[in-house]
Amino acid sequence: MKTTKVKELANQLSHQTTDAVSESLGVIRKKPVSRTLLGAICVCAGALFLASCEKEGPAERAGEKMDNAVEEAGDKVEEATD
């Protein structure tokens, strides 16, 4: 029985020493992430992904038409100078 008590005391002392060293070094113990939190993060990421796949609005279409027109004009200028 004395051996068991000695082992228990040694184990407690070991944990106390580890905790004291961890605190003095500024070590932060990580807590496990719950499945609920992980699920919520996945749902939010999926919603953001789907929201980014929206169709182009009128401003985007107008900007694309302007880009194409400028590019065509540049091509015609290059052809004229050749």
PDB file of C-alpha atoms in Angstrom:
ATOM      1  CA  MET A   1       0.000   0.000   0.000  1.00  0.00           C
ATOM      2  CA  LYS A   2       2.868   2.365   0.682  1.00  0.00           C
ATOM      3  CA  THR A   3       4.062   1.838  -2.870  1.00  0.00           C
ATOM      4  CA  THR A   4       0.641   2.842  -4.212  1.00  0.00           C
ATOM      5  CA  LYS A   5       0.586   6.012  -2.115  1.00  0.00           C
ATOM      6  CA  VAL A   6       4.102   6.880  -3.217  1.00  0.00           C
ATOM      7  CA  LYS A   7       3.099   6.400  -6.858  1.00  0.00           C
ATOM      8  CA  GLU A   8      -0.007   8.560  -6.377  1.00  0.00           C
ATOM      9  CA  LEU A   9       2.018  11.323  -4.742  1.00  0.00           C
ATOM     10  CA  ALA A  10       4.642  11.134  -7.486  1.00  0.00           C
ATOM     11  CA  ASN A  11       1.918  11.332 -10.119  1.00  0.00           C
ATOM     12  CA  GLN A  12       0.319  14.369  -8.439  1.00  0.00           C
ATOM     13  CA  LEU A  13       3.680  16.077  -8.099  1.00  0.00           C
ATOM     14  CA  SER A  14       4.432  15.381 -11.749  1.00  0.00           C
ATOM     15  CA  HIS A  15       1.129  16.972 -12.852  1.00  0.00           C
ATOM     16  CA  GLN A  16       1.677  19.976 -10.585  1.00  0.00           C
ATOM     17  CA  THR A  17       5.186  20.464 -11.938  1.00  0.00           C
ATOM     18  CA  THR A  18       3.972  20.158 -15.529  1.00  0.00           C
ATOM     19  CA  ASP A  19       1.197  22.681 -14.880  1.00  0.00           C
ATOM     20  CA  ALA A  20       3.609  25.105 -13.214  1.00  0.00           C
ATOM     21  CA  VAL A  21       6.115  24.840 -16.063  1.00  0.00           C
ATOM     22  CA  SER A  22       3.360  25.250 -18.657  1.00  0.00           C
ATOM     23  CA  GLU A  23       2.062  28.375 -16.932  1.00  0.00           C
ATOM     24  CA  SER A  24       5.522  29.878 -16.561  1.00  0.00           C
ATOM     25  CA  LEU A  25       6.281  29.297 -20.251  1.00  0.00           C
ATOM     26  CA  GLY A  26       2.936  30.725 -21.344  1.00  0.00           C
ATOM     27  CA  VAL A  27       1.786  27.479 -22.908  1.00  0.00           C
ATOM     28  CA  ILE A  28      -1.893  27.499 -23.762  1.00  0.00           C
ATOM     29  CA  ARG A  29      -3.606  24.178 -23.690  1.00  0.00           C
ATOM     30  CA  LYS A  30      -5.883  23.603 -26.647  1.00  0.00           C
ATOM     31  CA  LYS A  31      -9.432  22.570 -25.967  1.00  0.00           C
ATOM     32  CA  PRO A  32     -11.002  20.045 -28.310  1.00  0.00           C
ATOM     33  CA  VAL A  33     -13.402  21.503 -30.874  1.00  0.00           C
ATOM     34  CA  SER A  34     -16.927  20.239 -30.434  1.00  0.00           C
ATOM     35  CA  ARG A  35     -18.702  18.573 -33.327  1.00  0.00           C
ATOM     36  CA  THR A  36     -21.447  21.184 -33.161  1.00  0.00           C
ATOM     37  CA  LEU A  37     -18.977  24.023 -33.627  1.00  0.00           C
ATOM     38  CA  LEU A  38     -17.231  22.174 -36.436  1.00  0.00           C
ATOM     39  CA  GLY A  39     -20.583  21.565 -38.143  1.00  0.00           C
ATOM     40  CA  ALA A  40     -21.535  25.235 -37.824  1.00  0.00           C
ATOM     41  CA  ILE A  41     -18.223  26.285 -39.368  1.00  0.00           C
ATOM     42  CA  CYS A  42     -18.777  23.905 -42.297  1.00  0.00           C
ATOM     43  CA  VAL A  43     -22.310  25.213 -42.881  1.00  0.00           C
ATOM     44  CA  CYS A  44     -21.099  28.829 -42.866  1.00  0.00           C
ATOM     45  CA  ALA A  45     -18.253  28.012 -45.255  1.00  0.00           C
ATOM     46  CA  GLY A  46     -20.681  26.267 -47.604  1.00  0.00           C
ATOM     47  CA  ALA A  47     -23.077  29.213 -47.517  1.00  0.00           C
ATOM     48  CA  LEU A  48     -20.269  31.634 -48.352  1.00  0.00           C
ATOM     49  CA  PHE A  49     -19.123  29.387 -51.189  1.00  0.00           C
ATOM     50  CA  LEU A  50     -22.613  29.226 -52.688  1.00  0.00           C
ATOM     51  CA  ALA A  51     -23.134  32.973 -52.273  1.00  0.00           C
ATOM     52  CA  SER A  52     -19.978  33.644 -54.252  1.00  0.00           C
ATOM     53  CA  CYS A  53     -21.377  31.670 -57.199  1.00  0.00           C
ATOM     54  CA  GLU A  54     -24.166  34.150 -57.965  1.00  0.00           C
ATOM     55  CA  LYS A  55     -24.915  35.165 -61.530  1.00  0.00           C
ATOM     56  CA  GLU A  56     -23.286  38.317 -62.827  1.00  0.00           C
ATOM     57  CA  GLY A  57     -25.257  41.486 -62.301  1.00  0.00           C
ATOM     58  CA  PRO A  58     -25.825  44.256 -64.850  1.00  0.00           C
ATOM     59  CA  ALA A  59     -22.698  46.156 -63.783  1.00  0.00           C
ATOM     60  CA  GLU A  60     -20.489  43.109 -64.338  1.00  0.00           C
ATOM     61  CA  ARG A  61     -22.027  42.470 -67.765  1.00  0.00           C
ATOM     62  CA  ALA A  62     -21.587  46.130 -68.782  1.00  0.00           C
ATOM     63  CA  GLY A  63     -17.965  46.089 -67.612  1.00  0.00           C
ATOM     64  CA  GLU A  64     -17.297  42.931 -69.584  1.00  0.00           C
ATOM     65  CA  LYS A  65     -18.808  44.487 -72.735  1.00  0.00           C
ATOM     66  CA  MET A  66     -16.604  47.548 -72.281  1.00  0.00           C
ATOM     67  CA  ASP A  67     -13.513  45.368 -71.849  1.00  0.00           C
ATOM     68  CA  ASN A  68     -14.345  43.468 -75.024  1.00  0.00           C
ATOM     69  CA  ALA A  69     -14.939  46.698 -76.968  1.00  0.00           C
ATOM     70  CA  VAL A  70     -11.608  48.175 -75.833  1.00  0.00           C
ATOM     71  CA  GLU A  71      -9.815  44.947 -76.701  1.00  0.00           C
ATOM     72  CA  GLU A  72     -11.400  44.862 -80.172  1.00  0.00           C
ATOM     73  CA  ALA A  73     -10.447  48.501 -80.748  1.00  0.00           C
ATOM     74  CA  GLY A  74      -6.866  47.710 -79.736  1.00  0.00           C
ATOM     75  CA  ASP A  75      -6.799  44.781 -82.149  1.00  0.00           C
ATOM     76  CA  LYS A  76      -8.067  47.006 -85.000  1.00  0.00           C
ATOM     77  CA  VAL A  77      -5.398  49.619 -84.235  1.00  0.00           C
ATOM     78  CA  GLU A  78      -2.725  46.909 -84.343  1.00  0.00           C
ATOM     79  CA  GLU A  79      -4.071  45.630 -87.678  1.00  0.00           C
ATOM     80  CA  ALA A  80      -4.103  49.145 -89.117  1.00  0.00           C
ATOM     81  CA  THR A  81      -0.488  49.794 -88.096  1.00  0.00           C
ATOM     82  CA  ASP A  82       0.806  46.530 -89.621  1.00  0.00           C
TER      83      ASP A  82
END
